[in-house]
Amino acid sequence: MTRIGVITGMTREADCLDGFPIVRVAGASSERAYDLATALIADGCEALLSFGTAGGLVDGLEPGDLVLADKVFDADGRVFETDAAWRERLLAELDDDGVVRSMTGSATVVATPDKKRALGLATSAAAVDMESHAIGCAAVEAGVAFLVVRVVADPVHRGIPEWVFGSIREDGRTNYVAVLSGLAKHPWDLPALIGLAGNNAKAMATLGRVAGLAGPLFRFQ
C-alpha cells in the first residue's frame, strides 16, 4: 500500500484531513517540520505533502486562494522542486482551481506588509510558509516525491501582530490564555485579529474542499 506522509503547521489545518492516515503537525517550526519529514520517510512513506496555509507575498493572491507550488526556495538559496506529474493530477481533479507559483520558506515569522513585499521581490516567490522548504529538503535528500498544497490566509497587504505567533504551542494548537494576555497588552490589535480570523476561515474552507476532492492519496497515483 502506498503511504503518503502529510505535514501541516497547525492543528486546525490537520483537522481538514479527517480520515487521512498519516498526518503530523509541526507547530509552525521549520526544524520540527524537517524532523517529522525525515521520520516519516524512515517509517516507509513514499511521498511527502506540505499542507496548510501561507502568507501572500504578491498582489493578486487573496484569502482562500490555492497555491500549488512548483518549487520552494529556502533562505540559503536552495531550490526544492515539487513533483510535476503529481501536481498536474491534483490540478485536474480540482478543475484547475489553483495557481502554480513558486514559494519560499522562512524559519521566522514574516508578519508585516513591508517584510512580505520585500521577500517577494527578493525571491520572486508568491507565498511563504514555515514548513514547506524543510519538508522539501528532506524529500530531496531521500529521493522521494514532494508536493505543496497551500492556501493564502494573510495576503501581502495585511499584517499580523508578531506577538500572536507566541501563542502557538509546539503541538500546533493555539494557547488561548496567551492570546488573551497578548490582547490585554495590545488592545489596539483586536481589529487585526478579527480580520485574521475571517481570513483564516476562508483558508480553512478551501483546504477542506481540496482535501475532500483529492482523497487520501491526494492523487499521488
CSV table of C-alpha atoms in Angstrom, one decimal:
chain,number,residue,atom,x,y,z
A,1,MET,CA,0.0,0.0,0.0
A,2,THR,CA,1.3,3.5,-0.9
A,3,ARG,CA,2.0,5.7,2.1
A,4,ILE,CA,1.8,9.5,1.9
A,5,GLY,CA,3.1,11.5,4.8
A,6,VAL,CA,1.3,14.8,5.3
A,7,ILE,CA,2.8,17.6,7.4
A,8,THR,CA,0.9,20.7,8.5
A,9,GLY,CA,1.9,23.7,10.6
A,10,MET,CA,-1.2,23.9,12.8
A,11,THR,CA,-3.7,21.6,14.3
A,12,ARG,CA,-6.6,23.4,12.6
A,13,GLU,CA,-5.0,22.6,9.2
A,14,ALA,CA,-4.7,18.9,10.2
A,15,ASP,CA,-8.3,18.9,11.1
A,16,CYS,CA,-9.2,19.4,7.5
A,17,LEU,CA,-7.6,15.9,6.9
A,18,ASP,CA,-10.0,13.8,9.0
A,19,GLY,CA,-9.7,10.2,7.8
A,20,PHE,CA,-6.2,10.7,6.3
A,21,PRO,CA,-3.9,8.0,7.8
A,22,ILE,CA,-0.6,9.8,8.3
A,23,VAL,CA,-0.7,13.4,9.4
A,24,ARG,CA,1.9,15.2,11.5
A,25,VAL,CA,1.8,18.7,12.9
A,26,ALA,CA,5.0,20.8,13.1
A,27,GLY,CA,3.7,23.6,15.3
A,28,ALA,CA,4.9,26.3,12.9
A,29,SER,CA,8.5,25.2,13.2
A,30,SER,CA,10.8,24.6,10.3
A,31,GLU,CA,13.1,22.4,12.4
A,32,ARG,CA,10.3,20.2,13.6
A,33,ALA,CA,8.9,20.0,10.0
A,34,TYR,CA,12.2,18.6,8.8
A,35,ASP,CA,12.5,16.2,11.7
A,36,LEU,CA,8.9,14.9,11.1
A,37,ALA,CA,9.6,14.6,7.4
A,38,THR,CA,12.7,12.5,7.9
A,39,ALA,CA,10.9,10.3,10.4
A,40,LEU,CA,8.0,9.7,8.0
A,41,ILE,CA,10.4,8.7,5.3
A,42,ALA,CA,12.2,6.4,7.6
A,43,ASP,CA,8.9,4.9,8.5
A,44,GLY,CA,8.2,4.0,4.9
A,45,CYS,CA,6.4,7.0,3.4
A,46,GLU,CA,6.9,7.1,-0.3
A,47,ALA,CA,5.9,10.8,-0.8
A,48,LEU,CA,5.5,13.9,1.4
A,49,LEU,CA,2.9,16.6,1.2
A,50,SER,CA,3.1,20.0,2.8
A,51,PHE,CA,-0.5,21.1,3.5
A,52,GLY,CA,-1.8,24.2,5.2
A,53,THR,CA,-1.9,28.0,5.0
A,54,ALA,CA,0.6,30.5,3.7
A,55,GLY,CA,1.2,34.2,3.6
A,56,GLY,CA,0.9,36.1,0.3
A,57,LEU,CA,3.9,37.9,-1.0
A,58,VAL,CA,2.4,39.5,-4.1
A,59,ASP,CA,-0.7,41.4,-5.1
A,60,GLY,CA,-3.5,39.3,-6.6
A,61,LEU,CA,-3.5,36.5,-4.0
A,62,GLU,CA,-6.4,36.8,-1.6
A,63,PRO,CA,-7.5,34.8,1.4
A,64,GLY,CA,-8.7,31.4,0.3
A,65,ASP,CA,-6.7,31.3,-2.9
A,66,LEU,CA,-5.0,28.0,-3.5
A,67,VAL,CA,-1.3,27.8,-4.4
A,68,LEU,CA,0.3,24.6,-5.7
A,69,ALA,CA,4.0,25.3,-5.6
A,70,ASP,CA,6.2,24.2,-8.5
A,71,LYS,CA,9.2,24.9,-6.4
A,72,VAL,CA,10.2,26.1,-2.9
A,73,PHE,CA,13.2,28.2,-2.0
A,74,ASP,CA,15.0,28.3,1.3
A,75,ALA,CA,17.0,31.1,2.9
A,76,ASP,CA,20.2,29.6,1.6
A,77,GLY,CA,19.1,29.9,-2.0
A,78,ARG,CA,18.4,26.2,-2.4
A,79,VAL,CA,15.5,25.2,-4.6
A,80,PHE,CA,13.3,22.2,-4.0
A,81,GLU,CA,11.1,21.2,-6.9
A,82,THR,CA,7.8,19.5,-6.4
A,83,ASP,CA,6.6,16.5,-8.4
A,84,ALA,CA,5.1,17.9,-11.7
A,85,ALA,CA,3.1,14.8,-12.6
A,86,TRP,CA,1.6,14.6,-9.1
A,87,ARG,CA,0.8,18.3,-9.2
A,88,GLU,CA,-0.9,18.0,-12.6
A,89,ARG,CA,-3.1,15.1,-11.5
A,90,LEU,CA,-4.3,17.0,-8.5
A,91,LEU,CA,-4.9,20.1,-10.5
A,92,ALA,CA,-7.0,18.1,-12.9
A,93,GLU,CA,-9.1,16.8,-10.0
A,94,LEU,CA,-9.6,20.3,-8.8
A,95,ASP,CA,-10.7,21.5,-12.3
A,96,ASP,CA,-7.5,23.7,-12.4
A,97,ASP,CA,-8.8,25.7,-9.4
A,98,GLY,CA,-5.4,26.7,-8.1
A,99,VAL,CA,-2.4,28.7,-9.2
A,100,VAL,CA,1.0,27.2,-9.8
A,101,ARG,CA,3.6,29.6,-8.4
A,102,SER,CA,6.9,29.4,-6.6
A,103,MET,CA,7.0,29.7,-2.8
A,104,THR,CA,9.7,30.4,-0.3
A,105,GLY,CA,10.2,29.2,3.2
A,106,SER,CA,11.2,31.1,6.3
A,107,ALA,CA,12.3,29.9,9.7
A,108,THR,CA,10.9,33.1,11.3
A,109,VAL,CA,7.6,34.9,11.0
A,110,VAL,CA,7.1,37.2,8.1
A,111,ALA,CA,4.4,39.4,9.6
A,112,THR,CA,4.3,42.9,8.1
A,113,PRO,CA,3.3,44.0,4.6
A,114,ASP,CA,6.7,45.6,4.1
A,115,LYS,CA,8.6,42.5,5.0
A,116,LYS,CA,6.3,40.3,2.8
A,117,ARG,CA,6.7,42.6,-0.2
A,118,ALA,CA,10.5,42.7,0.3
A,119,LEU,CA,10.7,38.9,0.5
A,120,GLY,CA,8.5,38.5,-2.6
A,121,LEU,CA,10.8,40.9,-4.5
A,122,ALA,CA,14.0,39.2,-3.3
A,123,THR,CA,12.9,35.7,-4.1
A,124,SER,CA,10.2,36.1,-6.9
A,125,ALA,CA,8.0,33.8,-4.8
A,126,ALA,CA,4.3,34.3,-4.5
A,127,ALA,CA,3.8,33.0,-1.0
A,128,VAL,CA,5.7,31.9,2.2
A,129,ASP,CA,5.3,29.4,4.9
A,130,MET,CA,7.5,27.9,7.7
A,131,GLU,CA,7.3,24.2,6.8
A,132,SER,CA,7.4,23.5,3.0
A,133,HIS,CA,11.1,24.3,2.5
A,134,ALA,CA,12.1,22.0,5.3
A,135,ILE,CA,9.8,19.2,4.0
A,136,GLY,CA,11.2,19.7,0.5
A,137,CYS,CA,14.8,19.4,1.8
A,138,ALA,CA,14.0,16.1,3.5
A,139,ALA,CA,12.3,14.8,0.4
A,140,VAL,CA,15.1,15.7,-1.9
A,141,GLU,CA,17.7,14.2,0.4
A,142,ALA,CA,15.8,10.9,0.4
A,143,GLY,CA,14.7,11.0,-3.2
A,144,VAL,CA,11.0,10.8,-2.6
A,145,ALA,CA,8.2,12.8,-4.2
A,146,PHE,CA,7.2,16.1,-2.7
A,147,LEU,CA,4.1,18.3,-3.2
A,148,VAL,CA,2.9,21.6,-1.7
A,149,VAL,CA,-0.7,22.5,-1.2
A,150,ARG,CA,-1.1,25.8,0.5
A,151,VAL,CA,-3.9,28.3,0.8
A,152,VAL,CA,-3.4,32.1,1.4
A,153,ALA,CA,-4.5,33.2,4.8
A,154,ASP,CA,-2.9,36.6,5.2
A,155,PRO,CA,-2.5,38.5,1.9
A,156,VAL,CA,0.5,40.7,1.3
A,157,HIS,CA,-1.3,43.9,2.3
A,158,ARG,CA,-2.4,42.5,5.7
A,159,GLY,CA,0.0,42.4,8.7
A,160,ILE,CA,-0.2,40.1,11.7
A,161,PRO,CA,0.8,41.2,15.2
A,162,GLU,CA,4.0,39.4,15.8
A,163,TRP,CA,3.1,38.6,19.4
A,164,VAL,CA,0.4,36.3,18.1
A,165,PHE,CA,2.9,33.7,17.0
A,166,GLY,CA,4.0,33.3,20.6
A,167,SER,CA,0.6,31.8,21.3
A,168,ILE,CA,1.2,28.7,19.0
A,169,ARG,CA,2.1,25.7,21.0
A,170,GLU,CA,4.6,23.0,19.8
A,171,ASP,CA,1.7,20.7,19.1
A,172,GLY,CA,0.2,23.2,16.7
A,173,ARG,CA,-2.7,24.2,18.9
A,174,THR,CA,-3.5,27.8,20.0
A,175,ASN,CA,-2.8,28.8,23.5
A,176,TYR,CA,-5.9,31.0,24.1
A,177,VAL,CA,-4.6,32.1,27.5
A,178,ALA,CA,-1.6,33.6,25.7
A,179,VAL,CA,-3.9,35.2,23.2
A,180,LEU,CA,-6.0,36.9,25.9
A,181,SER,CA,-2.9,38.0,27.7
A,182,GLY,CA,-1.5,39.5,24.5
A,183,LEU,CA,-4.7,41.3,23.7
A,184,ALA,CA,-4.7,42.8,27.2
A,185,LYS,CA,-1.2,44.2,26.5
A,186,HIS,CA,-2.0,45.2,22.8
A,187,PRO,CA,-5.8,46.0,22.7
A,188,TRP,CA,-5.3,48.1,19.6
A,189,ASP,CA,-4.6,44.8,17.7
A,190,LEU,CA,-8.1,43.5,18.2
A,191,PRO,CA,-9.3,44.7,14.7
A,192,ALA,CA,-6.4,42.9,13.1
A,193,LEU,CA,-7.2,39.7,14.9
A,194,ILE,CA,-10.8,39.8,13.9
A,195,GLY,CA,-9.7,40.3,10.3
A,196,LEU,CA,-7.2,37.5,10.6
A,197,ALA,CA,-9.9,35.2,11.9
A,198,GLY,CA,-12.1,35.9,8.9
A,199,ASN,CA,-9.2,35.3,6.5
A,200,ASN,CA,-8.3,32.0,8.2
A,201,ALA,CA,-11.9,30.9,7.9
A,202,LYS,CA,-11.8,31.4,4.2
A,203,ALA,CA,-8.4,29.5,4.0
A,204,MET,CA,-9.8,26.6,6.1
A,205,ALA,CA,-12.8,26.3,3.8
A,206,THR,CA,-10.6,26.0,0.8
A,207,LEU,CA,-8.3,23.4,2.5
A,208,GLY,CA,-11.3,21.3,3.5
A,209,ARG,CA,-12.7,21.4,-0.1
A,210,VAL,CA,-9.3,20.4,-1.6
A,211,ALA,CA,-8.9,17.6,0.9
A,212,GLY,CA,-12.3,16.3,0.1
A,213,LEU,CA,-11.8,16.3,-3.7
A,214,ALA,CA,-8.2,14.9,-3.5
A,215,GLY,CA,-8.8,11.9,-1.4
A,216,PRO,CA,-6.4,10.1,1.0
A,217,LEU,CA,-3.6,9.8,-1.6
A,218,PHE,CA,-4.0,13.4,-2.9
A,219,ARG,CA,-3.9,11.9,-6.4
A,220,PHE,CA,-0.3,10.7,-6.0
A,221,GLN,CA,-1.3,7.7,-8.0
